[in-house]
PDB file of C-alpha atoms and ligand atoms in Angstrom:
ATOM      1  CA  MET A   1      78.447 144.228 147.121  1.00  0.00           C
ATOM      2  CA  THR A   2      75.324 142.079 146.927  1.00  0.00           C
ATOM      3  CA  TYR A   3      73.509 141.554 143.665  1.00  0.00           C
ATOM      4  CA  GLU A   4      70.022 140.286 142.929  1.00  0.00           C
ATOM      5  CA  ASN A   5      70.301 139.117 139.330  1.00  0.00           C
ATOM      6  CA  ILE A   6      73.948 138.223 138.920  1.00  0.00           C
ATOM      7  CA  ARG A   7      76.608 136.295 140.821  1.00  0.00           C
ATOM      8  CA  LEU A   8      80.277 137.185 140.852  1.00  0.00           C
ATOM      9  CA  GLU A   9      82.526 134.439 142.168  1.00  0.00           C
ATOM     10  CA  HIS A  10      86.286 134.370 142.462  1.00  0.00           C
ATOM     11  CA  GLU A  11      88.372 131.220 142.379  1.00  0.00           C
ATOM     12  CA  GLY A  12      92.002 132.232 142.576  1.00  0.00           C
ATOM     13  CA  ALA A  13      92.683 134.546 139.644  1.00  0.00           C
ATOM     14  CA  VAL A  14      89.565 133.469 137.708  1.00  0.00           C
ATOM     15  CA  ALA A  15      86.309 135.350 138.186  1.00  0.00           C
ATOM     16  CA  THR A  16      83.011 133.886 137.014  1.00  0.00           C
ATOM     17  CA  LEU A  17      80.152 136.276 136.380  1.00  0.00           C
ATOM     18  CA  THR A  18      76.828 134.482 136.133  1.00  0.00           C
ATOM     19  CA  ILE A  19      73.705 136.217 134.866  1.00  0.00           C
ATOM     20  CA  ASP A  20      71.300 134.592 137.280  1.00  0.00           C
ATOM     21  CA  ARG A  21      67.635 135.253 136.631  1.00  0.00           C
ATOM     22  CA  PRO A  22      66.596 131.791 135.489  1.00  0.00           C
ATOM     23  CA  LYS A  23      62.856 132.407 135.831  1.00  0.00           C
ATOM     24  CA  ALA A  24      63.156 134.837 132.896  1.00  0.00           C
ATOM     25  CA  LEU A  25      65.891 132.798 131.189  1.00  0.00           C
ATOM     26  CA  ASN A  26      68.407 135.386 132.456  1.00  0.00           C
ATOM     27  CA  ALA A  27      66.886 138.141 130.315  1.00  0.00           C
ATOM     28  CA  LEU A  28      68.681 141.456 130.682  1.00  0.00           C
ATOM     29  CA  ASN A  29      66.497 144.065 132.285  1.00  0.00           C
ATOM     30  CA  ASN A  30      67.729 147.463 133.415  1.00  0.00           C
ATOM     31  CA  LYS A  31      68.657 146.263 136.885  1.00  0.00           C
ATOM     32  CA  THR A  32      70.579 143.249 135.602  1.00  0.00           C
ATOM     33  CA  LEU A  33      72.563 145.394 133.177  1.00  0.00           C
ATOM     34  CA  GLN A  34      73.386 147.851 135.943  1.00  0.00           C
ATOM     35  CA  GLU A  35      74.508 145.045 138.230  1.00  0.00           C
ATOM     36  CA  PHE A  36      76.546 143.558 135.405  1.00  0.00           C
ATOM     37  CA  GLU A  37      78.276 146.903 134.827  1.00  0.00           C
ATOM     38  CA  ALA A  38      78.996 147.331 138.547  1.00  0.00           C
ATOM     39  CA  ALA A  39      80.404 143.792 138.782  1.00  0.00           C
ATOM     40  CA  VAL A  40      82.731 144.314 135.825  1.00  0.00           C
ATOM     41  CA  LYS A  41      83.881 147.632 137.340  1.00  0.00           C
ATOM     42  CA  SER A  42      84.575 145.916 140.652  1.00  0.00           C
ATOM     43  CA  LEU A  43      87.148 143.501 139.226  1.00  0.00           C
ATOM     44  CA  GLY A  44      90.575 144.108 140.728  1.00  0.00           C
ATOM     45  CA  ALA A  45      94.094 143.505 139.475  1.00  0.00           C
ATOM     46  CA  ASP A  46      94.059 140.056 141.111  1.00  0.00           C
ATOM     47  CA  THR A  47      91.511 138.860 138.509  1.00  0.00           C
ATOM     48  CA  ARG A  48      93.331 137.565 135.447  1.00  0.00           C
ATOM     49  CA  VAL A  49      90.517 135.907 133.468  1.00  0.00           C
ATOM     50  CA  LEU A  50      86.763 136.526 133.450  1.00  0.00           C
ATOM     51  CA  ILE A  51      84.255 133.830 132.498  1.00  0.00           C
ATOM     52  CA  VAL A  52      80.690 134.957 131.739  1.00  0.00           C
ATOM     53  CA  THR A  53      77.884 132.402 131.873  1.00  0.00           C
ATOM     54  CA  GLY A  54      74.185 131.950 132.618  1.00  0.00           C
ATOM     55  CA  GLY A  55      72.422 130.544 135.688  1.00  0.00           C
ATOM     56  CA  GLY A  56      69.979 127.623 135.544  1.00  0.00           C
ATOM     57  CA  GLU A  57      69.775 124.791 133.075  1.00  0.00           C
ATOM     58  CA  LYS A  58      68.336 126.395 129.974  1.00  0.00           C
ATOM     59  CA  ALA A  59      69.846 129.730 129.114  1.00  0.00           C
ATOM     60  CA  PHE A  60      73.000 131.742 128.839  1.00  0.00           C
ATOM     61  CA  VAL A  61      70.870 134.868 128.330  1.00  0.00           C
ATOM     62  CA  ALA A  62      67.621 134.837 126.298  1.00  0.00           C
ATOM     63  CA  GLY A  63      67.967 138.493 125.328  1.00  0.00           C
ATOM     64  CA  ALA A  64      67.030 141.884 126.601  1.00  0.00           C
ATOM     65  CA  ASP A  65      63.923 141.753 128.790  1.00  0.00           C
ATOM     66  CA  ILE A  66      61.006 141.946 126.359  1.00  0.00           C
ATOM     67  CA  ALA A  67      58.425 142.605 129.090  1.00  0.00           C
ATOM     68  CA  GLU A  68      60.381 145.628 130.286  1.00  0.00           C
ATOM     69  CA  MET A  69      61.120 146.844 126.745  1.00  0.00           C
ATOM     70  CA  SER A  70      57.592 146.508 125.429  1.00  0.00           C
ATOM     71  CA  ALA A  71      56.397 149.806 126.927  1.00  0.00           C
ATOM     72  CA  LEU A  72      59.428 151.927 126.002  1.00  0.00           C
ATOM     73  CA  GLU A  73      59.150 155.026 123.843  1.00  0.00           C
ATOM     74  CA  GLU A  74      62.051 156.266 121.746  1.00  0.00           C
ATOM     75  CA  PRO A  75      63.877 158.307 124.444  1.00  0.00           C
ATOM     76  CA  GLN A  76      63.831 155.410 126.938  1.00  0.00           C
ATOM     77  CA  ALA A  77      64.820 152.953 124.204  1.00  0.00           C
ATOM     78  CA  ARG A  78      67.788 155.196 123.431  1.00  0.00           C
ATOM     79  CA  GLU A  79      68.801 155.116 127.109  1.00  0.00           C
ATOM     80  CA  PHE A  80      68.327 151.356 127.345  1.00  0.00           C
ATOM     81  CA  ALA A  81      70.511 150.750 124.278  1.00  0.00           C
ATOM     82  CA  ALA A  82      73.103 153.173 125.674  1.00  0.00           C
ATOM     83  CA  LEU A  83      73.193 151.229 128.944  1.00  0.00           C
ATOM     84  CA  GLY A  84      73.712 147.925 127.092  1.00  0.00           C
ATOM     85  CA  HIS A  85      76.351 149.462 124.845  1.00  0.00           C
ATOM     86  CA  ARG A  86      78.169 150.971 127.810  1.00  0.00           C
ATOM     87  CA  ALA A  87      78.104 147.747 129.834  1.00  0.00           C
ATOM     88  CA  PHE A  88      79.366 145.618 126.942  1.00  0.00           C
ATOM     89  CA  ALA A  89      81.990 148.198 125.916  1.00  0.00           C
ATOM     90  CA  LEU A  90      83.247 148.108 129.498  1.00  0.00           C
ATOM     91  CA  LEU A  91      83.492 144.317 129.296  1.00  0.00           C
ATOM     92  CA  GLU A  92      85.297 144.583 125.989  1.00  0.00           C
ATOM     93  CA  SER A  93      87.729 147.166 127.355  1.00  0.00           C
ATOM     94  CA  LEU A  94      89.041 144.846 130.069  1.00  0.00           C
ATOM     95  CA  SER A  95      92.723 144.096 129.564  1.00  0.00           C
ATOM     96  CA  ILE A  96      92.256 140.485 130.729  1.00  0.00           C
ATOM     97  CA  PRO A  97      90.881 137.596 128.639  1.00  0.00           C
ATOM     98  CA  THR A  98      87.106 137.247 128.788  1.00  0.00           C
ATOM     99  CA  ILE A  99      85.406 133.966 127.895  1.00  0.00           C
ATOM    100  CA  ALA A 100      81.717 133.437 127.197  1.00  0.00           C
ATOM    101  CA  ALA A 101      80.589 130.012 128.424  1.00  0.00           C
ATOM    102  CA  VAL A 102      77.344 129.744 126.465  1.00  0.00           C
ATOM    103  CA  ASN A 103      75.386 127.084 128.322  1.00  0.00           C
ATOM    104  CA  GLY A 104      72.006 127.418 126.589  1.00  0.00           C
ATOM    105  CA  PHE A 105      69.975 130.050 124.734  1.00  0.00           C
ATOM    106  CA  ALA A 106      72.106 133.047 123.734  1.00  0.00           C
ATOM    107  CA  LEU A 107      69.572 135.142 121.876  1.00  0.00           C
ATOM    108  CA  GLY A 108      69.407 138.850 121.136  1.00  0.00           C
ATOM    109  CA  GLY A 109      71.166 140.658 123.983  1.00  0.00           C
ATOM    110  CA  GLY A 110      72.545 137.296 125.134  1.00  0.00           C
ATOM    111  CA  CYS A 111      74.261 136.662 121.827  1.00  0.00           C
ATOM    112  CA  GLU A 112      75.464 140.272 121.945  1.00  0.00           C
ATOM    113  CA  LEU A 113      76.904 139.720 125.419  1.00  0.00           C
ATOM    114  CA  ALA A 114      78.775 136.626 124.212  1.00  0.00           C
ATOM    115  CA  LEU A 115      80.060 138.580 121.207  1.00  0.00           C
ATOM    116  CA  ALA A 116      81.529 141.232 123.524  1.00  0.00           C
ATOM    117  CA  CYS A 117      83.744 138.557 125.123  1.00  0.00           C
ATOM    118  CA  ASP A 118      87.100 137.628 123.574  1.00  0.00           C
ATOM    119  CA  PHE A 119      85.784 134.227 122.535  1.00  0.00           C
ATOM    120  CA  ILE A 120      82.880 131.860 122.955  1.00  0.00           C
ATOM    121  CA  TYR A 121      82.760 128.226 124.005  1.00  0.00           C
ATOM    122  CA  ALA A 122      79.317 126.636 123.833  1.00  0.00           C
ATOM    123  CA  SER A 123      77.576 123.599 125.233  1.00  0.00           C
ATOM    124  CA  GLU A 124      75.988 121.112 122.835  1.00  0.00           C
ATOM    125  CA  LYS A 125      72.557 122.404 123.804  1.00  0.00           C
ATOM    126  CA  ALA A 126      73.349 126.064 123.106  1.00  0.00           C
ATOM    127  CA  GLN A 127      71.316 127.982 120.573  1.00  0.00           C
ATOM    128  CA  LEU A 128      72.430 131.361 119.327  1.00  0.00           C
ATOM    129  CA  GLY A 129      70.773 134.048 117.277  1.00  0.00           C
ATOM    130  CA  LEU A 130      69.572 137.600 116.899  1.00  0.00           C
ATOM    131  CA  PRO A 131      65.757 137.282 116.679  1.00  0.00           C
ATOM    132  CA  GLU A 132      65.010 140.997 117.192  1.00  0.00           C
ATOM    133  CA  VAL A 133      63.455 141.615 113.766  1.00  0.00           C
ATOM    134  CA  GLY A 134      60.719 139.176 114.781  1.00  0.00           C
ATOM    135  CA  LEU A 135      59.871 141.665 117.523  1.00  0.00           C
ATOM    136  CA  GLY A 136      59.858 144.558 115.091  1.00  0.00           C
ATOM    137  CA  VAL A 137      63.218 145.973 116.197  1.00  0.00           C
ATOM    138  CA  ILE A 138      66.907 145.386 115.495  1.00  0.00           C
ATOM    139  CA  PRO A 139      69.672 144.227 117.847  1.00  0.00           C
ATOM    140  CA  GLY A 140      70.410 147.094 120.198  1.00  0.00           C
ATOM    141  CA  PHE A 141      73.431 146.014 122.247  1.00  0.00           C
ATOM    142  CA  GLY A 142      76.042 145.946 119.474  1.00  0.00           C
ATOM    143  CA  GLY A 143      74.934 142.772 117.687  1.00  0.00           C
ATOM    144  CA  THR A 144      74.699 144.157 114.167  1.00  0.00           C
ATOM    145  CA  GLN A 145      78.265 145.424 114.417  1.00  0.00           C
ATOM    146  CA  ARG A 146      80.059 142.759 116.472  1.00  0.00           C
ATOM    147  CA  LEU A 147      78.410 139.847 114.644  1.00  0.00           C
ATOM    148  CA  THR A 148      79.416 141.383 111.316  1.00  0.00           C
ATOM    149  CA  ARG A 149      83.002 141.673 112.503  1.00  0.00           C
ATOM    150  CA  ALA A 150      82.914 138.102 113.823  1.00  0.00           C
ATOM    151  CA  VAL A 151      81.375 136.245 110.874  1.00  0.00           C
ATOM    152  CA  GLY A 152      81.311 138.694 107.940  1.00  0.00           C
ATOM    153  CA  ARG A 153      78.541 140.762 106.408  1.00  0.00           C
ATOM    154  CA  ALA A 154      76.627 138.095 104.502  1.00  0.00           C
ATOM    155  CA  ARG A 155      76.371 135.666 107.439  1.00  0.00           C
ATOM    156  CA  ALA A 156      75.496 138.481 109.824  1.00  0.00           C
ATOM    157  CA  LYS A 157      72.784 139.736 107.471  1.00  0.00           C
ATOM    158  CA  GLU A 158      71.429 136.213 107.031  1.00  0.00           C
ATOM    159  CA  LEU A 159      71.186 135.733 110.792  1.00  0.00           C
ATOM    160  CA  VAL A 160      69.758 139.180 111.496  1.00  0.00           C
ATOM    161  CA  PHE A 161      67.244 139.201 108.601  1.00  0.00           C
ATOM    162  CA  THR A 162      65.938 135.676 109.299  1.00  0.00           C
ATOM    163  CA  GLY A 163      66.158 135.981 113.090  1.00  0.00           C
ATOM    164  CA  ALA A 164      67.034 132.278 112.965  1.00  0.00           C
ATOM    165  CA  ARG A 165      68.381 130.369 115.926  1.00  0.00           C
ATOM    166  CA  ILE A 166      71.424 128.252 115.102  1.00  0.00           C
ATOM    167  CA  ASP A 167      72.741 125.360 117.141  1.00  0.00           C
ATOM    168  CA  ALA A 168      76.233 125.211 118.606  1.00  0.00           C
ATOM    169  CA  ALA A 169      77.628 123.066 115.766  1.00  0.00           C
ATOM    170  CA  LYS A 170      76.459 125.559 113.140  1.00  0.00           C
ATOM    171  CA  ALA A 171      77.772 128.438 115.257  1.00  0.00           C
ATOM    172  CA  LYS A 172      81.157 126.725 115.309  1.00  0.00           C
ATOM    173  CA  GLU A 173      81.029 126.127 111.562  1.00  0.00           C
ATOM    174  CA  ILE A 174      80.591 129.846 110.878  1.00  0.00           C
ATOM    175  CA  GLY A 175      83.300 130.850 113.349  1.00  0.00           C
ATOM    176  CA  LEU A 176      81.030 132.357 115.983  1.00  0.00           C
ATOM    177  CA  VAL A 177      81.869 129.699 118.562  1.00  0.00           C
ATOM    178  CA  LEU A 178      85.357 128.249 119.035  1.00  0.00           C
ATOM    179  CA  GLU A 179      84.509 124.853 120.539  1.00  0.00           C
ATOM    180  CA  VAL A 180      81.402 122.856 121.411  1.00  0.00           C
ATOM    181  CA  LEU A 181      81.468 120.871 124.649  1.00  0.00           C
ATOM    182  CA  PRO A 182      79.077 118.501 126.398  1.00  0.00           C
ATOM    183  CA  ALA A 183      77.030 120.637 128.803  1.00  0.00           C
ATOM    184  CA  ALA A 184      78.621 119.085 131.893  1.00  0.00           C
ATOM    185  CA  GLU A 185      82.132 119.878 130.643  1.00  0.00           C
ATOM    186  CA  LEU A 186      81.650 123.455 129.480  1.00  0.00           C
ATOM    187  CA  LEU A 187      82.741 125.339 132.601  1.00  0.00           C
ATOM    188  CA  ALA A 188      85.601 122.940 133.308  1.00  0.00           C
ATOM    189  CA  HIS A 189      86.830 123.491 129.759  1.00  0.00           C
ATOM    190  CA  CYS A 190      86.672 127.283 130.177  1.00  0.00           C
ATOM    191  CA  ARG A 191      88.554 127.014 133.471  1.00  0.00           C
ATOM    192  CA  SER A 192      91.251 124.836 131.921  1.00  0.00           C
ATOM    193  CA  ILE A 193      91.753 127.415 129.146  1.00  0.00           C
ATOM    194  CA  ALA A 194      91.862 130.145 131.818  1.00  0.00           C
ATOM    195  CA  ALA A 195      94.477 128.162 133.760  1.00  0.00           C
ATOM    196  CA  LYS A 196      96.717 128.045 130.675  1.00  0.00           C
ATOM    197  CA  MET A 197      96.431 131.792 130.183  1.00  0.00           C
ATOM    198  CA  ILE A 198      97.152 132.564 133.821  1.00  0.00           C
ATOM    199  CA  LYS A 199     100.556 130.906 133.520  1.00  0.00           C
ATOM    200  CA  ASN A 200     101.592 133.508 130.947  1.00  0.00           C
ATOM    201  CA  GLY A 201     102.722 137.091 131.416  1.00  0.00           C
ATOM    202  CA  PRO A 202      99.744 139.336 132.255  1.00  0.00           C
ATOM    203  CA  LEU A 203     101.319 142.406 130.672  1.00  0.00           C
ATOM    204  CA  ALA A 204     102.032 140.460 127.510  1.00  0.00           C
ATOM    205  CA  ILE A 205      98.441 139.201 127.315  1.00  0.00           C
ATOM    206  CA  ALA A 206      97.059 142.702 127.899  1.00  0.00           C
ATOM    207  CA  THR A 207      99.315 144.078 125.171  1.00  0.00           C
ATOM    208  CA  ALA A 208      98.423 141.266 122.771  1.00  0.00           C
ATOM    209  CA  LYS A 209      94.726 141.902 123.389  1.00  0.00           C
ATOM    210  CA  ARG A 210      95.143 145.636 122.848  1.00  0.00           C
ATOM    211  CA  VAL A 211      97.049 145.358 119.579  1.00  0.00           C
ATOM    212  CA  ILE A 212      94.712 142.666 118.198  1.00  0.00           C
ATOM    213  CA  GLU A 213      91.667 144.815 119.022  1.00  0.00           C
ATOM    214  CA  GLN A 214      93.134 148.121 117.880  1.00  0.00           C
ATOM    215  CA  GLY A 215      94.725 146.608 114.779  1.00  0.00           C
ATOM    216  CA  ALA A 216      91.653 144.722 113.563  1.00  0.00           C
ATOM    217  CA  ASP A 217      90.095 147.756 111.874  1.00  0.00           C
ATOM    218  CA  LYS A 218      93.343 149.204 110.516  1.00  0.00           C
ATOM    219  CA  ASP A 219      95.327 148.415 107.397  1.00  0.00           C
ATOM    220  CA  LEU A 220      98.121 145.887 107.874  1.00  0.00           C
ATOM    221  CA  GLY A 221     100.923 148.452 107.882  1.00  0.00           C
ATOM    222  CA  GLU A 222      99.333 150.552 110.610  1.00  0.00           C
ATOM    223  CA  ALA A 223      98.315 147.469 112.551  1.00  0.00           C
ATOM    224  CA  ASN A 224     101.828 146.061 112.446  1.00  0.00           C
ATOM    225  CA  THR A 225     103.143 149.371 113.760  1.00  0.00           C
ATOM    226  CA  LEU A 226     100.958 148.805 116.822  1.00  0.00           C
ATOM    227  CA  GLU A 227     102.443 145.338 117.225  1.00  0.00           C
ATOM    228  CA  ARG A 228     106.015 146.634 116.919  1.00  0.00           C
ATOM    229  CA  GLN A 229     105.371 149.298 119.529  1.00  0.00           C
ATOM    230  CA  GLY A 230     103.669 146.842 121.887  1.00  0.00           C
ATOM    231  CA  PHE A 231     106.488 144.313 121.487  1.00  0.00           C
ATOM    232  CA  ALA A 232     109.190 146.901 122.219  1.00  0.00           C
ATOM    233  CA  GLU A 233     107.336 148.432 125.178  1.00  0.00           C
ATOM    234  CA  LEU A 234     107.282 145.102 126.996  1.00  0.00           C
ATOM    235  CA  PHE A 235     111.083 145.042 127.138  1.00  0.00           C
ATOM    236  CA  GLY A 236     112.356 146.243 130.471  1.00  0.00           C
ATOM    237  CA  SER A 237     109.191 145.087 132.260  1.00  0.00           C
ATOM    238  CA  ASP A 238     109.628 142.693 135.195  1.00  0.00           C
ATOM    239  CA  ASP A 239     107.527 140.164 133.268  1.00  0.00           C
ATOM    240  CA  GLN A 240     109.825 140.238 130.219  1.00  0.00           C
ATOM    241  CA  ARG A 241     112.955 139.954 132.369  1.00  0.00           C
ATOM    242  CA  GLU A 242     111.453 137.110 134.404  1.00  0.00           C
ATOM    243  CA  GLY A 243     109.963 135.258 131.413  1.00  0.00           C
ATOM    244  CA  MET A 244     113.224 135.142 129.499  1.00  0.00           C
ATOM    245  CA  LYS A 245     115.389 134.524 132.572  1.00  0.00           C
ATOM    246  CA  ALA A 246     113.140 131.625 133.614  1.00  0.00           C
ATOM    247  CA  PHE A 247     113.424 130.104 130.136  1.00  0.00           C
ATOM    248  CA  LEU A 248     117.220 130.311 130.241  1.00  0.00           C
ATOM    249  CA  GLU A 249     117.283 128.872 133.772  1.00  0.00           C
ATOM    250  CA  LYS A 250     114.920 126.065 132.662  1.00  0.00           C
ATOM    251  CA  ARG A 251     112.267 126.820 135.304  1.00  0.00           C
ATOM    252  CA  PRO A 252     108.658 128.067 135.186  1.00  0.00           C
ATOM    253  CA  ALA A 253     108.350 131.861 135.187  1.00  0.00           C
ATOM    254  CA  VAL A 254     106.763 133.667 138.095  1.00  0.00           C
ATOM    255  CA  PHE A 255     105.036 136.711 136.620  1.00  0.00           C
ATOM    256  CA  THR A 256     103.904 139.722 138.628  1.00  0.00           C
ATOM    257  CA  GLY A 257     102.194 141.748 135.915  1.00  0.00           C
ATOM    258  CA  LYS A 258     104.720 144.566 136.284  1.00  0.00           C
TER     259      LYS A 258
HETATM  260  N1  LIG B 301      62.603 138.746 128.022  1.00  0.00           N
HETATM  261  C1  LIG B 301      61.728 138.554 129.041  1.00  0.00           C
HETATM  262  N2  LIG B 301      61.325 137.346 129.442  1.00  0.00           N
HETATM  263  C2  LIG B 301      61.801 136.265 128.775  1.00  0.00           C
HETATM  264  C3  LIG B 301      62.712 136.397 127.702  1.00  0.00           C
HETATM  265  C4  LIG B 301      63.119 137.701 127.334  1.00  0.00           C
HETATM  266  N3  LIG B 301      64.022 137.934 126.357  1.00  0.00           N
HETATM  267  N4  LIG B 301      62.995 135.160 127.227  1.00  0.00           N
HETATM  268  C5  LIG B 301      62.290 134.300 127.994  1.00  0.00           C
HETATM  269  N5  LIG B 301      61.566 134.959 128.932  1.00  0.00           N
HETATM  270  C6  LIG B 301      60.673 134.405 129.941  1.00  0.00           C
HETATM  271  C7  LIG B 301      59.372 133.926 129.318  1.00  0.00           C
HETATM  272  O1  LIG B 301      58.481 135.000 129.144  1.00  0.00           O
HETATM  273  C8  LIG B 301      58.919 132.918 130.327  1.00  0.00           C
HETATM  274  O2  LIG B 301      58.359 133.614 131.415  1.00  0.00           O
HETATM  275  P1  LIG B 301      56.991 133.040 132.141  1.00  0.00           P
HETATM  276  O3  LIG B 301      57.405 131.688 132.662  1.00  0.00           O
HETATM  277  O4  LIG B 301      56.741 134.047 133.195  1.00  0.00           O
HETATM  278  O5  LIG B 301      55.972 132.960 131.056  1.00  0.00           O
HETATM  279  C9  LIG B 301      60.213 132.310 130.843  1.00  0.00           C
HETATM  280  O6  LIG B 301      61.255 133.226 130.490  1.00  0.00           O
HETATM  281  C10 LIG B 301      60.532 130.984 130.172  1.00  0.00           C
HETATM  282  O7  LIG B 301      60.507 131.190 128.780  1.00  0.00           O
HETATM  283  P2  LIG B 301      59.634 130.281 127.769  1.00  0.00           P
HETATM  284  O8  LIG B 301      58.456 129.723 128.469  1.00  0.00           O
HETATM  285  O9  LIG B 301      59.395 131.090 126.532  1.00  0.00           O
HETATM  286  O10 LIG B 301      60.682 129.112 127.492  1.00  0.00           O
HETATM  287  P3  LIG B 301      60.762 128.201 126.177  1.00  0.00           P
HETATM  288  O11 LIG B 301      61.731 127.113 126.517  1.00  0.00           O
HETATM  289  O12 LIG B 301      59.414 127.817 125.697  1.00  0.00           O
HETATM  290  O13 LIG B 301      61.405 129.140 125.046  1.00  0.00           O
HETATM  291  C11 LIG B 301      62.985 130.744 124.187  1.00  0.00           C
HETATM  292  C12 LIG B 301      62.723 129.617 125.211  1.00  0.00           C
HETATM  293  C13 LIG B 301      62.993 130.185 122.780  1.00  0.00           C
HETATM  294  C14 LIG B 301      64.365 131.326 124.519  1.00  0.00           C
HETATM  295  C15 LIG B 301      61.901 131.829 124.316  1.00  0.00           C
HETATM  296  O14 LIG B 301      61.766 132.177 125.691  1.00  0.00           O
HETATM  297  C16 LIG B 301      62.179 133.074 123.569  1.00  0.00           C
HETATM  298  O15 LIG B 301      62.012 133.103 122.354  1.00  0.00           O
HETATM  299  N6  LIG B 301      62.620 134.146 124.275  1.00  0.00           N
HETATM  300  C17 LIG B 301      62.847 135.428 123.666  1.00  0.00           C
HETATM  301  C18 LIG B 301      64.092 135.448 122.824  1.00  0.00           C
HETATM  302  C19 LIG B 301      64.256 136.795 122.150  1.00  0.00           C
HETATM  303  O16 LIG B 301      63.476 137.205 121.341  1.00  0.00           O
HETATM  304  N7  LIG B 301      65.351 137.511 122.517  1.00  0.00           N
HETATM  305  C20 LIG B 301      65.639 138.810 121.967  1.00  0.00           C
HETATM  306  C21 LIG B 301      65.113 139.879 122.875  1.00  0.00           C
HETATM  307  S1  LIG B 301      65.204 141.477 122.141  1.00  0.00           S
HETATM  308  C22 LIG B 301      66.778 142.028 122.444  1.00  0.00           C
HETATM  309  O17 LIG B 301      67.615 141.316 122.952  1.00  0.00           O
HETATM  310  C23 LIG B 301      67.012 143.449 122.029  1.00  0.00           C
HETATM  311  C24 LIG B 301      68.414 143.918 122.079  1.00  0.00           C
HETATM  312  O18 LIG B 301      69.265 143.506 121.310  1.00  0.00           O
HETATM  313  C25 LIG B 301      68.760 144.970 123.005  1.00  0.00           C
END
């Protein structure tokens, strides 16, 4: 499939999805969101890690497309938010690790896209924020909810109410970003983290991701039940047999994801 506003590249088991509309700082218009959704849907079982980043020098994604949004009435705005929610929920539902490589501005919908990934690494020149209230609206692609879960209510409210942009160091300090890298090293860093994950059992990673996600909103007892079930279910899988056999035979495991 050919895309106009995104690029999907595969390097072994790592896919890199680049939002690539640099003339508008990769702003998410309807078409870009639809292409993004199609690209995520197209990922096959051979993809084991997804990296999401932005094209050009300046931006990860500078938000939803303000020019396109400016003329919307309520019914279309509802549809636009639903499209963003659906696309990011699809991303979030992937059973593989997803990494946001935030290489520049990650504002509004861009920050929301990064928040829908499992974790965020940022370049030193990144700036993150949810400036929507300055446009007379609120975040519409999950930002109020995912940011709150990521950094807590007070920080999320501070960022949303002020609309302030924070730099990568501040974003790391509040736990929004995991690591800050020099711009030239950002993608290499993400790929090296991906390479570490690819060595591990795919079924185990998928199960770990599922129980972390499903358990996060539950009380500890219920959440630990999910862990117990996930742990037990992995026994008898080819990956569990191979992983433990390889350890005992003092050799690297060769996982098949079965
Ligand atoms: N939508 C549409 N176009 C955008 C855009 C956006 N979100 N962000 C930048 N652009 C366009 C600019 O209009 C400009 O286009 P022209 O060259 O045709 O004029 C081009 O990208 C370059 O941008 P700037 O000249 O503004 O670049 P800058 O370096 O001076 O500033 C910036 C960079 C601070 C990121 C600034 O562009 C900016 O503030 N952008 C908007 C950020 C924003 O408010 N994002 C939230 C959008 S609302 C949202 O996302 C809602 C939601 O949750 C669903």
